[in-house]
Amino acid sequence: MSKRIPRLDMNELAPNVQETLSARVKRLGYLGEFFKCSGHNPDVLVSFMEMTEALKEALPDRLTEVGALTVAGAMGNAYERHQHERLSEKLGFGRDWVAAVNELEPDAKGPMSDDERAVQRLALAVVERNGHDVERELEAVIDRIGHQQAMAVMFLIGRYVMH
């Protein structure tokens, strides 16, 4: 993040942002840099967090974590990857499953389901090809989980690319 963006403390954030982030900050014990910077645009940040919460309702946890871990791994975002490794283990997915997702090899044998493999192929294709020419992978996800959840996966990928 640019050093030219002033970092805001929790008490400097707009009241609606403080309300939106308070449970997360309490759970983690700190306000992350992304939020310290993006707090300068409170309405957009609140909408971003509302989208994040809506995605949790739109997709099963395993697909959400495959998307988050895959994008974080493919983009070299160690912080976000670590957060989602911890969350995946807390959700009971197991270290073997997390390790398999982190290999970024959806065709390798292991504990991922066929739906999870399709989502990982799509996430990798979007990141590697900058969102272009991913129709084949998107069609495969639609075949596996339907068009509504496939669109949620697309939003999820975009969310983690942005973060």
mmCIF file of C-alpha atoms in Angstrom:
data_model
loop_
_atom_site.group_PDB
_atom_site.id
_atom_site.type_symbol
_atom_site.label_atom_id
_atom_site.label_comp_id
_atom_site.label_asym_id
_atom_site.label_seq_id
_atom_site.Cartn_x
_atom_site.Cartn_y
_atom_site.Cartn_z
ATOM 1 C CA MET A 1 0.000 0.000 0.000
ATOM 2 C CA SER A 2 1.277 3.464 -0.780
ATOM 3 C CA LYS A 3 2.970 5.311 2.050
ATOM 4 C CA ARG A 4 1.203 8.448 0.800
ATOM 5 C CA ILE A 5 -2.128 7.134 2.115
ATOM 6 C CA PRO A 6 -2.480 8.154 5.763
ATOM 7 C CA ARG A 7 -3.319 5.229 8.032
ATOM 8 C CA LEU A 8 -6.416 5.719 10.156
ATOM 9 C CA ASP A 9 -6.868 4.315 13.630
ATOM 10 C CA MET A 10 -10.163 2.703 14.564
ATOM 11 C CA ASN A 11 -11.333 5.835 16.395
ATOM 12 C CA GLU A 12 -10.633 7.953 13.282
ATOM 13 C CA LEU A 13 -12.894 5.875 11.035
ATOM 14 C CA ALA A 14 -16.399 7.054 10.205
ATOM 15 C CA PRO A 15 -18.994 5.742 12.690
ATOM 16 C CA ASN A 16 -20.564 3.393 10.102
ATOM 17 C CA VAL A 17 -17.133 1.889 9.367
ATOM 18 C CA GLN A 18 -16.372 1.493 13.073
ATOM 19 C CA GLU A 19 -19.669 -0.347 13.501
ATOM 20 C CA THR A 20 -19.013 -2.556 10.466
ATOM 21 C CA LEU A 21 -15.467 -3.473 11.498
ATOM 22 C CA SER A 22 -15.766 -3.616 15.299
ATOM 23 C CA ALA A 23 -16.433 -7.375 15.561
ATOM 24 C CA ARG A 24 -13.592 -8.170 13.137
ATOM 25 C CA VAL A 25 -11.136 -5.910 14.973
ATOM 26 C CA LYS A 26 -12.162 -7.378 18.316
ATOM 27 C CA ARG A 27 -11.743 -10.936 16.978
ATOM 28 C CA LEU A 28 -8.349 -10.271 15.349
ATOM 29 C CA GLY A 29 -7.059 -7.844 17.965
ATOM 30 C CA TYR A 30 -5.996 -5.208 15.424
ATOM 31 C CA LEU A 31 -7.142 -3.101 12.476
ATOM 32 C CA GLY A 32 -5.424 -4.257 9.285
ATOM 33 C CA GLU A 33 -3.597 -1.928 6.927
ATOM 34 C CA PHE A 34 -6.127 -2.436 4.125
ATOM 35 C CA PHE A 35 -8.865 -1.099 6.402
ATOM 36 C CA LYS A 36 -6.680 1.693 7.798
ATOM 37 C CA CYS A 37 -6.235 2.933 4.224
ATOM 38 C CA SER A 38 -9.621 2.155 2.713
ATOM 39 C CA GLY A 39 -11.338 3.868 5.638
ATOM 40 C CA HIS A 40 -10.805 7.123 3.770
ATOM 41 C CA ASN A 41 -13.745 6.110 1.586
ATOM 42 C CA PRO A 42 -16.232 4.885 4.193
ATOM 43 C CA ASP A 43 -19.256 4.218 1.994
ATOM 44 C CA VAL A 44 -17.251 2.090 -0.413
ATOM 45 C CA LEU A 45 -15.582 0.203 2.450
ATOM 46 C CA VAL A 46 -18.931 -0.540 4.098
ATOM 47 C CA SER A 47 -20.282 -1.794 0.750
ATOM 48 C CA PHE A 48 -17.168 -3.955 0.341
ATOM 49 C CA MET A 49 -17.771 -5.499 3.757
ATOM 50 C CA GLU A 50 -21.471 -6.008 3.003
ATOM 51 C CA MET A 51 -20.464 -7.843 -0.174
ATOM 52 C CA THR A 52 -18.047 -9.959 1.877
ATOM 53 C CA GLU A 53 -20.845 -10.949 4.247
ATOM 54 C CA ALA A 54 -23.262 -11.630 1.364
ATOM 55 C CA LEU A 55 -20.685 -13.933 -0.239
ATOM 56 C CA LYS A 56 -20.541 -15.964 2.983
ATOM 57 C CA GLU A 57 -24.261 -16.603 2.558
ATOM 58 C CA ALA A 58 -24.042 -17.252 -1.196
ATOM 59 C CA LEU A 59 -21.379 -19.963 -1.087
ATOM 60 C CA PRO A 60 -20.529 -22.938 1.103
ATOM 61 C CA ASP A 61 -17.564 -22.285 3.395
ATOM 62 C CA ARG A 62 -15.294 -24.714 1.565
ATOM 63 C CA LEU A 63 -15.796 -22.969 -1.783
ATOM 64 C CA THR A 64 -15.237 -19.591 -0.151
ATOM 65 C CA GLU A 65 -11.986 -20.784 1.386
ATOM 66 C CA VAL A 66 -10.810 -22.414 -1.862
ATOM 67 C CA GLY A 67 -11.324 -19.078 -3.592
ATOM 68 C CA ALA A 68 -9.660 -17.030 -0.872
ATOM 69 C CA LEU A 69 -6.677 -19.355 -0.448
ATOM 70 C CA THR A 70 -6.186 -19.769 -4.187
ATOM 71 C CA VAL A 71 -6.208 -16.054 -4.972
ATOM 72 C CA ALA A 72 -3.969 -15.289 -1.998
ATOM 73 C CA GLY A 73 -1.527 -18.009 -3.022
ATOM 74 C CA ALA A 74 -1.514 -17.128 -6.712
ATOM 75 C CA MET A 75 -0.944 -13.452 -5.937
ATOM 76 C CA GLY A 76 1.672 -14.037 -3.242
ATOM 77 C CA ASN A 77 -0.449 -12.478 -0.484
ATOM 78 C CA ALA A 78 1.049 -14.344 2.470
ATOM 79 C CA TYR A 79 -0.900 -12.353 5.059
ATOM 80 C CA GLU A 80 -4.296 -13.155 3.554
ATOM 81 C CA ARG A 81 -3.282 -16.780 2.891
ATOM 82 C CA HIS A 82 -2.271 -17.209 6.532
ATOM 83 C CA GLN A 83 -5.559 -15.725 7.762
ATOM 84 C CA HIS A 84 -7.557 -18.142 5.612
ATOM 85 C CA GLU A 85 -5.414 -21.136 6.540
ATOM 86 C CA ARG A 86 -6.247 -20.431 10.187
ATOM 87 C CA LEU A 87 -9.932 -19.921 9.398
ATOM 88 C CA SER A 88 -10.098 -23.129 7.331
ATOM 89 C CA GLU A 89 -8.597 -25.130 10.168
ATOM 90 C CA LYS A 90 -10.977 -23.468 12.637
ATOM 91 C CA LEU A 91 -13.873 -24.482 10.359
ATOM 92 C CA GLY A 92 -12.625 -28.085 10.598
ATOM 93 C CA PHE A 93 -11.322 -28.549 7.063
ATOM 94 C CA GLY A 94 -8.021 -30.000 8.277
ATOM 95 C CA ARG A 95 -4.391 -29.321 7.480
ATOM 96 C CA ASP A 96 -4.278 -31.844 4.641
ATOM 97 C CA TRP A 97 -7.124 -30.061 2.873
ATOM 98 C CA VAL A 98 -5.491 -26.640 3.402
ATOM 99 C CA ALA A 99 -2.165 -27.991 2.102
ATOM 100 C CA ALA A 100 -3.873 -29.447 -0.973
ATOM 101 C CA VAL A 101 -5.558 -26.119 -1.771
ATOM 102 C CA ASN A 102 -2.290 -24.238 -1.224
ATOM 103 C CA GLU A 103 -0.479 -26.446 -3.754
ATOM 104 C CA LEU A 104 -2.478 -24.599 -6.444
ATOM 105 C CA GLU A 105 -2.624 -27.850 -8.412
ATOM 106 C CA PRO A 106 -6.328 -28.594 -8.875
ATOM 107 C CA ASP A 107 -5.631 -31.708 -10.936
ATOM 108 C CA ALA A 108 -3.467 -33.340 -8.244
ATOM 109 C CA LYS A 109 -4.946 -36.155 -6.181
ATOM 110 C CA GLY A 110 -5.995 -35.148 -2.713
ATOM 111 C CA PRO A 111 -8.855 -34.204 -0.449
ATOM 112 C CA MET A 112 -10.478 -31.475 -2.551
ATOM 113 C CA SER A 113 -13.882 -32.223 -4.062
ATOM 114 C CA ASP A 114 -14.595 -31.903 -7.777
ATOM 115 C CA ASP A 115 -16.542 -28.673 -7.100
ATOM 116 C CA GLU A 116 -13.564 -27.248 -5.195
ATOM 117 C CA ARG A 117 -11.185 -28.227 -8.007
ATOM 118 C CA ALA A 118 -13.373 -26.465 -10.571
ATOM 119 C CA VAL A 119 -13.471 -23.312 -8.431
ATOM 120 C CA GLN A 120 -9.700 -23.410 -8.018
ATOM 121 C CA ARG A 121 -9.165 -23.809 -11.767
ATOM 122 C CA LEU A 122 -11.354 -20.769 -12.368
ATOM 123 C CA ALA A 123 -9.640 -18.665 -9.699
ATOM 124 C CA LEU A 124 -6.199 -19.540 -11.073
ATOM 125 C CA ALA A 125 -7.297 -18.791 -14.627
ATOM 126 C CA VAL A 126 -8.722 -15.392 -13.638
ATOM 127 C CA VAL A 127 -5.533 -14.390 -11.805
ATOM 128 C CA GLU A 128 -3.102 -15.815 -14.390
ATOM 129 C CA ARG A 129 -4.973 -14.415 -17.412
ATOM 130 C CA ASN A 130 -6.101 -11.137 -15.846
ATOM 131 C CA GLY A 131 -9.717 -12.212 -16.214
ATOM 132 C CA HIS A 132 -9.511 -12.847 -19.964
ATOM 133 C CA ASP A 133 -10.338 -16.087 -21.777
ATOM 134 C CA VAL A 134 -11.723 -17.892 -18.716
ATOM 135 C CA GLU A 135 -14.990 -19.013 -20.305
ATOM 136 C CA ARG A 136 -14.038 -22.705 -20.291
ATOM 137 C CA GLU A 137 -13.254 -22.644 -16.563
ATOM 138 C CA LEU A 138 -16.379 -20.605 -15.794
ATOM 139 C CA GLU A 139 -18.543 -23.031 -17.780
ATOM 140 C CA ALA A 140 -17.064 -25.914 -15.777
ATOM 141 C CA VAL A 141 -17.960 -24.161 -12.517
ATOM 142 C CA ILE A 142 -21.500 -23.507 -13.783
ATOM 143 C CA ASP A 143 -21.788 -27.200 -14.655
ATOM 144 C CA ARG A 144 -20.709 -28.144 -11.122
ATOM 145 C CA ILE A 145 -22.516 -25.605 -8.907
ATOM 146 C CA GLY A 146 -24.935 -23.645 -11.088
ATOM 147 C CA HIS A 147 -24.888 -20.148 -12.503
ATOM 148 C CA GLN A 148 -25.901 -18.319 -9.296
ATOM 149 C CA GLN A 149 -23.066 -19.745 -7.223
ATOM 150 C CA ALA A 150 -20.683 -19.392 -10.178
ATOM 151 C CA MET A 151 -21.368 -15.663 -10.222
ATOM 152 C CA ALA A 152 -20.764 -15.549 -6.463
ATOM 153 C CA VAL A 153 -17.400 -17.225 -7.106
ATOM 154 C CA MET A 154 -16.574 -14.501 -9.655
ATOM 155 C CA PHE A 155 -17.384 -11.801 -7.084
ATOM 156 C CA LEU A 156 -15.336 -13.699 -4.491
ATOM 157 C CA ILE A 157 -12.306 -13.848 -6.781
ATOM 158 C CA GLY A 158 -12.603 -10.118 -7.454
ATOM 159 C CA ARG A 159 -12.915 -9.401 -3.752
ATOM 160 C CA TYR A 160 -9.695 -11.231 -2.916
ATOM 161 C CA VAL A 161 -7.822 -9.763 -5.879
ATOM 162 C CA MET A 162 -8.827 -6.328 -4.586
ATOM 163 C CA HIS A 163 -7.746 -7.092 -1.040
#
